[in-house]
Structure formats: structure tokens, C-alpha cells
PDB file of C-alpha atoms in Angstrom:
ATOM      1  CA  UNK A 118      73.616 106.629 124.245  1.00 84.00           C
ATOM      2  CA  UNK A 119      76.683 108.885 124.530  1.00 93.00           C
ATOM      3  CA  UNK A 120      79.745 107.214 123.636  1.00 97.00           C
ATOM      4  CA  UNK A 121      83.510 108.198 124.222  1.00 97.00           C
ATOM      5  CA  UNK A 122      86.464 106.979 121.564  1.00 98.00           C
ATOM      6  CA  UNK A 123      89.999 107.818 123.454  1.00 98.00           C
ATOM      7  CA  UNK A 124      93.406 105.481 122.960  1.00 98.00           C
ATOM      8  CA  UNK A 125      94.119 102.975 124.348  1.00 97.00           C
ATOM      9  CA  UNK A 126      95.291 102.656 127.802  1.00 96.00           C
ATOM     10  CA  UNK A 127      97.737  99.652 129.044  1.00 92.00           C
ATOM     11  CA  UNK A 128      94.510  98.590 131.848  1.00 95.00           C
ATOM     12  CA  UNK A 129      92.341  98.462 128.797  1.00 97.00           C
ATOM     13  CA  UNK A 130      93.384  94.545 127.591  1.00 96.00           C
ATOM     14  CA  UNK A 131      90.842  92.245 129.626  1.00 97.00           C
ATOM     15  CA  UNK A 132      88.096  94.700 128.141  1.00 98.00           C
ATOM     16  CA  UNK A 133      89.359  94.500 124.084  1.00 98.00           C
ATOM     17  CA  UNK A 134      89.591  91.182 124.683  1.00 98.00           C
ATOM     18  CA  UNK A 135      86.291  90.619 125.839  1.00 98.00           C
ATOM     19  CA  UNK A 136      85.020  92.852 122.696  1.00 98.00           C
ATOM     20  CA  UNK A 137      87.396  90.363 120.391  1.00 98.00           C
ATOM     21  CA  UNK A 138      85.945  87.066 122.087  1.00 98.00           C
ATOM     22  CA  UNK A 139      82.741  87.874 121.465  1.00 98.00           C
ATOM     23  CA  UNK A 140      82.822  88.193 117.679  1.00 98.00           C
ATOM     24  CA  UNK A 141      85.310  84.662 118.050  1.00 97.00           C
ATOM     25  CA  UNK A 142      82.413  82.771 119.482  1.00 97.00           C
ATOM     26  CA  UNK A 143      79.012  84.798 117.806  1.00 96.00           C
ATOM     27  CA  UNK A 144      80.262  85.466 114.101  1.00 94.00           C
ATOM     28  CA  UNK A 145      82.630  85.162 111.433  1.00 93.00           C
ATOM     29  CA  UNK A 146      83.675  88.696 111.820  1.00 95.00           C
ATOM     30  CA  UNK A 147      87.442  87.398 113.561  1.00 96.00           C
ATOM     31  CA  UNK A 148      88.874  84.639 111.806  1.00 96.00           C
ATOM     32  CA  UNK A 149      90.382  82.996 115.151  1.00 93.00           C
ATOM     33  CA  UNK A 150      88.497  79.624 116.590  1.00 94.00           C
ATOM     34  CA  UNK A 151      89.083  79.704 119.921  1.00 95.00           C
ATOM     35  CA  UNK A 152      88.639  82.010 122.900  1.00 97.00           C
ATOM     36  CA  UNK A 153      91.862  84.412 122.990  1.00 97.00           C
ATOM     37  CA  UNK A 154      93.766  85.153 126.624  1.00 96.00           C
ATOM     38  CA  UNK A 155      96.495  87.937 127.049  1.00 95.00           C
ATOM     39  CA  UNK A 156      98.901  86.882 125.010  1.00 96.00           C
ATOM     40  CA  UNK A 157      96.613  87.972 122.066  1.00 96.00           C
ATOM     41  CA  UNK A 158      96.118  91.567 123.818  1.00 96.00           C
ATOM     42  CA  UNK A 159     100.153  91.944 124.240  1.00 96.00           C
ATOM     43  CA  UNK A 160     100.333  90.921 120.319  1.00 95.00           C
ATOM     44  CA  UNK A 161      97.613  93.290 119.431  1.00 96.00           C
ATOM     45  CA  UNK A 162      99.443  96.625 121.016  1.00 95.00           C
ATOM     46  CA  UNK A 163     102.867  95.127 119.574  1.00 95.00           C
ATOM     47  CA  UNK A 164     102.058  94.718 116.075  1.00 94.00           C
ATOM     48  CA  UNK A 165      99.796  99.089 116.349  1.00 95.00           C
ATOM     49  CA  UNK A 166     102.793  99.580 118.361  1.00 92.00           C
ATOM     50  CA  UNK A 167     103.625 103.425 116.284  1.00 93.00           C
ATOM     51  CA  UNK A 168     100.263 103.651 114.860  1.00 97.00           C
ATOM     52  CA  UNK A 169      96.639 104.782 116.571  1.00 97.00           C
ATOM     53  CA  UNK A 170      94.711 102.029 118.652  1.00 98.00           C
ATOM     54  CA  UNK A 171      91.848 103.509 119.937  1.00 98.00           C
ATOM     55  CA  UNK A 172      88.524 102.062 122.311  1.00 98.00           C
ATOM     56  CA  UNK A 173      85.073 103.194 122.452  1.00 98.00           C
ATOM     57  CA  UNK A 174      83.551 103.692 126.004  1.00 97.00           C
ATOM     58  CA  UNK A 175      80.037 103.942 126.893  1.00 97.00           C
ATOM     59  CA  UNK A 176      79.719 106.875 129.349  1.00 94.00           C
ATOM     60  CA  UNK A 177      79.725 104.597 132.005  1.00 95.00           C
ATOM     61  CA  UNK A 178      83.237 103.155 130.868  1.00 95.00           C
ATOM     62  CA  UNK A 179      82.550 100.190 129.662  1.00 97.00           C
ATOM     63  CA  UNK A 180      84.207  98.927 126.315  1.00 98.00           C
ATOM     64  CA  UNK A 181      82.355  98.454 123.635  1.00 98.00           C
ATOM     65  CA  UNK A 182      84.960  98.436 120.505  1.00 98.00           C
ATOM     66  CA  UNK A 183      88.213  99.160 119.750  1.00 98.00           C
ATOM     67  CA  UNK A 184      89.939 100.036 116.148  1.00 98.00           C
ATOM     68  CA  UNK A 185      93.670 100.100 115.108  1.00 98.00           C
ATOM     69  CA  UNK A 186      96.258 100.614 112.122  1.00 98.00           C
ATOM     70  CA  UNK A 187      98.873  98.319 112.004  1.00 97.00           C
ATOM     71  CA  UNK A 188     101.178  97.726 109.000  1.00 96.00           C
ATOM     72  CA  UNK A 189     100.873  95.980 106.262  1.00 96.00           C
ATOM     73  CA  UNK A 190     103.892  94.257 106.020  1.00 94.00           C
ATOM     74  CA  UNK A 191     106.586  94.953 108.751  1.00 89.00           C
ATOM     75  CA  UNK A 192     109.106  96.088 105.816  1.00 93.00           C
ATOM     76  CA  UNK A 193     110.065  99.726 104.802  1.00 94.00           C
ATOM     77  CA  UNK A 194     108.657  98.847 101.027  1.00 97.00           C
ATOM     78  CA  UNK A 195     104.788  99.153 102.185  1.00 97.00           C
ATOM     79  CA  UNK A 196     105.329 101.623 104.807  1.00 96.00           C
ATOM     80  CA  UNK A 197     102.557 103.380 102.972  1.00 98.00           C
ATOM     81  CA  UNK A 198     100.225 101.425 103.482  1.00 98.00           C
ATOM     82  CA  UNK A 199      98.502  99.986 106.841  1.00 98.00           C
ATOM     83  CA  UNK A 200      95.767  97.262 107.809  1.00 98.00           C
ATOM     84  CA  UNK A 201      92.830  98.389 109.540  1.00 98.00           C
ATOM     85  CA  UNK A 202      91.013  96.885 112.291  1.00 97.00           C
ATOM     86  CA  UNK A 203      88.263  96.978 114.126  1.00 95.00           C
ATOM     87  CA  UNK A 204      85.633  95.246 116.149  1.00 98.00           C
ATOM     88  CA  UNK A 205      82.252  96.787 117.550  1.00 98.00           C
ATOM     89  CA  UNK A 206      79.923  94.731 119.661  1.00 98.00           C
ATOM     90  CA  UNK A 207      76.485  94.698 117.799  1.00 96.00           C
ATOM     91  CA  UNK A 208      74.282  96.315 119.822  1.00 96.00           C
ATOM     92  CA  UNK A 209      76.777  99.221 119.763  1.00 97.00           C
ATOM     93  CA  UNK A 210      76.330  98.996 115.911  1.00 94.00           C
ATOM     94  CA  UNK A 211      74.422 101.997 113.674  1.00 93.00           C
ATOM     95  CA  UNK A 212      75.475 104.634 116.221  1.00 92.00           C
ATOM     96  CA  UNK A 213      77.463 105.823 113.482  1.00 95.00           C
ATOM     97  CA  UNK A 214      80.909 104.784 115.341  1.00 97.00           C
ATOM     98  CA  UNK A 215      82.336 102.981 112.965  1.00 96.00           C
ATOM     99  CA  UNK A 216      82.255 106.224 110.502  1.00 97.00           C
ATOM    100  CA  UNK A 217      83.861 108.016 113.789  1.00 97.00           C
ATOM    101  CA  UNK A 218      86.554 105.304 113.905  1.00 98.00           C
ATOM    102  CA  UNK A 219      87.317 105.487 110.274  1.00 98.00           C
ATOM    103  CA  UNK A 220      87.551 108.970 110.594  1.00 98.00           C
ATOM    104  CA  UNK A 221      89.846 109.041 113.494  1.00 98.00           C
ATOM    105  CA  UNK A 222      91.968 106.592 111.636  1.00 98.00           C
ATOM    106  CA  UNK A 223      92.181 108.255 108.346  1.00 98.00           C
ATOM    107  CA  UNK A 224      93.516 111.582 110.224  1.00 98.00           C
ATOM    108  CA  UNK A 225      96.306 109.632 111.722  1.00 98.00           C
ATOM    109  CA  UNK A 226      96.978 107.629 108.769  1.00 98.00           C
ATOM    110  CA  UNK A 227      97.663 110.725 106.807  1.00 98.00           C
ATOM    111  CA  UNK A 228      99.684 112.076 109.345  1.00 97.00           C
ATOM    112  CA  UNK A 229     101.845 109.281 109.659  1.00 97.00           C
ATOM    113  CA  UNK A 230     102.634 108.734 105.979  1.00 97.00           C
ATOM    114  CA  UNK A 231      99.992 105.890 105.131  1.00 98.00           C
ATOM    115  CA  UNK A 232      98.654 106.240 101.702  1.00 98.00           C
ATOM    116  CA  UNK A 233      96.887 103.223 101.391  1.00 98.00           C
ATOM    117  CA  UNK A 234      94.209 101.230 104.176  1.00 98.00           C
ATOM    118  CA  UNK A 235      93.702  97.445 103.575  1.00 98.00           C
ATOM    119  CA  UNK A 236      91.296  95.525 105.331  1.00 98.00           C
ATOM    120  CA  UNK A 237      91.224  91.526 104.987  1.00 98.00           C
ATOM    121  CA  UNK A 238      87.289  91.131 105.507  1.00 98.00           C
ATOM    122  CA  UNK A 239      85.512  87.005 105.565  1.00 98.00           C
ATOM    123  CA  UNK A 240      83.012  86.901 102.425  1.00 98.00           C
ATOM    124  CA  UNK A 241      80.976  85.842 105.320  1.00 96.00           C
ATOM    125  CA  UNK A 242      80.885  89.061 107.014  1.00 96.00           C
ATOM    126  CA  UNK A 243      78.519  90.622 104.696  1.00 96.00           C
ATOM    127  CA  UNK A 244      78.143  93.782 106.988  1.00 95.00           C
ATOM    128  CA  UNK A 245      81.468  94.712 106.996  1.00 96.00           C
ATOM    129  CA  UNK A 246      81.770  94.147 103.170  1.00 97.00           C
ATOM    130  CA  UNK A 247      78.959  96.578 103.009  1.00 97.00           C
ATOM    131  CA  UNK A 248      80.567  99.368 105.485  1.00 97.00           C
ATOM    132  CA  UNK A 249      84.286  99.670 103.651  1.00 98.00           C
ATOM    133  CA  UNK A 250      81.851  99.595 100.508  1.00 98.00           C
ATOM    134  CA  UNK A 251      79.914 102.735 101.725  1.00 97.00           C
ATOM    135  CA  UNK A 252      83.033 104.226 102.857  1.00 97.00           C
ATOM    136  CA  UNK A 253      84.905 104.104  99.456  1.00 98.00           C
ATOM    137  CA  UNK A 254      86.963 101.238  99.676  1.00 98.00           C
ATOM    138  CA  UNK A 255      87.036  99.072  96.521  1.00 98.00           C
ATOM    139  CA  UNK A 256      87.493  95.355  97.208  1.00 98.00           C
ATOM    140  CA  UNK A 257      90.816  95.019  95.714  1.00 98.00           C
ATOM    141  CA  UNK A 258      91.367  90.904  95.932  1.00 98.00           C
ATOM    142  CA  UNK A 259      89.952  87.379  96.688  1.00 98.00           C
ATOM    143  CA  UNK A 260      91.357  84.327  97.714  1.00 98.00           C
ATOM    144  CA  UNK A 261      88.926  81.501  97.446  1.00 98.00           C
ATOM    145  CA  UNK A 262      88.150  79.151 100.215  1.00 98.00           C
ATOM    146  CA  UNK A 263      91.881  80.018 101.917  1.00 98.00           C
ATOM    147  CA  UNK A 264      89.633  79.985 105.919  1.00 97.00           C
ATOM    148  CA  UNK A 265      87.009  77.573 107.334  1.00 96.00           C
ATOM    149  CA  UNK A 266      85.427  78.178 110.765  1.00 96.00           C
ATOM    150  CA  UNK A 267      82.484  75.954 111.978  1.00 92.00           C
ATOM    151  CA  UNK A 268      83.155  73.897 109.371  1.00 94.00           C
ATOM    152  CA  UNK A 269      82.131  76.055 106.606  1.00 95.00           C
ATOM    153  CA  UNK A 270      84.614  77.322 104.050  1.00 97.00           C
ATOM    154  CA  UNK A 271      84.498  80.660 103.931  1.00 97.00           C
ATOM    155  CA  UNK A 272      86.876  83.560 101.214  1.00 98.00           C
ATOM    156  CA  UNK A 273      89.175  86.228 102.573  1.00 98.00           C
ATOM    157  CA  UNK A 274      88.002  89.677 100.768  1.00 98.00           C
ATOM    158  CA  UNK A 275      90.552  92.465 100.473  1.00 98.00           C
ATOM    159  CA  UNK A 276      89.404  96.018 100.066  1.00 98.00           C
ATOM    160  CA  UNK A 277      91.458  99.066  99.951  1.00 98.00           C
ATOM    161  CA  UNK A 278      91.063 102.982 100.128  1.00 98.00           C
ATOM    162  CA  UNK A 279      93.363 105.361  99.297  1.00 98.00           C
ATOM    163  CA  UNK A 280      93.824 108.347 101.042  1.00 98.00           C
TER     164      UNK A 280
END
């Protein structure tokens, strides 16, 4: 399958959304509990709001996953470094567009001053442990039993790259 990864586009909210709510209700991949409406979409684009938020399209234009930077902290002291996000519905997985994401992210990252990409990962999301590991981030922190979602307890995992 051909795939497209372009920014994101103001009409594009109902369809992240839909990409977010799935990985809400099927994994532990997003830490939220319950179903997310527009508000989250708006918060989303405000909080990437001068850094890269892109979607990936299917070549018949339907949304499939989105990635963004965002910072850090909102304060001039860690302006060098960013979080990174992203969310890519499974059967969309192993196409290699997560590496493409990265990638895409990196480049901007660079150009925009960030030294430093965090991501906050559940210990339950063994997959995405596994991709920052193969793409040289180092897991960095741990706090121990800080979420719970279905009832299970689960650790938040920070890894970090420099670039």
C-alpha cells in the first residue's frame, strides 16, 4: 500500500481523533480512559502549535496516523528539547512509517533548535519501547506505578535521543 505523510490540515481533526480513540479503547499505547471529542483535537494543534504535526494518508485519503513535536516544558529553559508523539493504527504498522515519521521529525527538530526528543512511553507498550530502542533512544527514566488503566497499574518509561 502506498502511503502519503503531509501536515496537518485544520479539516484533518475528526480523522486524528479517530486514529487517537482507537489506541484509547484497544491498547495501552494513550494513557487517556475515555473516548476523546474536539476539545482534545483543538489541545493537540495548540500545545505543536510552532513545531511539525504531520498525518499519514492512505492513497485513498484516509488517516491512518499522525506524529508531532511539542515542547517539553512550555518555558525558554528546555527549549531544546521537545516531546514526541505519535500514533499509527496497527494494521498500518511495519510499513516502515514510523522510521519515515521519525525521520521527518528529526529534520524539523534540528531545524528548529531541538537538541533533545523525549518520549513518555507505558511499560505496557512493549512495541513502542522496542521502536525508540531500535531507533537510538536510551530510556532515560522510570516512574513506578505513577498510571493505571483497566485496572492494572502500569510505569511511565522515558526515553530520549539526542540529535
Amino acid at each position: 500500500m502506498k502511503y502519503n505523510i503531509r501536515p496537518l490540515k485544520a479539516t484533518d481533526g475528526r480523522k486524528v481523533l479517530d486514529v487517537f480513540n482507537y489506541f484509547v479503547t484497544n491498547s495501552n499505547a494513550a494513557y487517556t480512559e475515555h473516548i476523546e471529542g474536539p476539545d482534545y483535537f483543538e489541545r493537540l494543534k495548540r500545545i505543536s502549535k510552532e513545531y511539525p504535526f504531520y498525518v499519514v494518508e492512505t492513497s485513498s485519503k484516509e488517516v491512518v496516523g499522525y506524529a508531532l513535536l511539542h515542547p517539553y516544558y512550555d518555558i525558554s529553559a528546555f527549549r531544546k528539547a521537545a516531546r514526541i508523539t505519535y500514533f499509527i493504527l496497527p494494521e498500518h504498522t511495519r510499513q516502515g512509517l514510523g522510521a519515515r515519521l521519525l525521520k521527518l521529525l528529526i529534520d524539523d527538530a534540528r531545524r528548529i533548535g531541538i537538541e533533545s526528543l523525549l518520549a513518555s512511553i507505558s511499560s505496557l507498550n512493549k512495541e513502542s519501547i522496542e521502536f525508540h530502542r531500535k531507533n537510538g533512544f536510551l530510556k532515560c527514566g522510570q516512574f513506578k506505578a505513577v498510571g493505571r488503566k483497566w485496572d492494572k497499574d502500569f510505569d511511565e518509561i522515558w526515553m530520549q535521543k539526542f540529535i
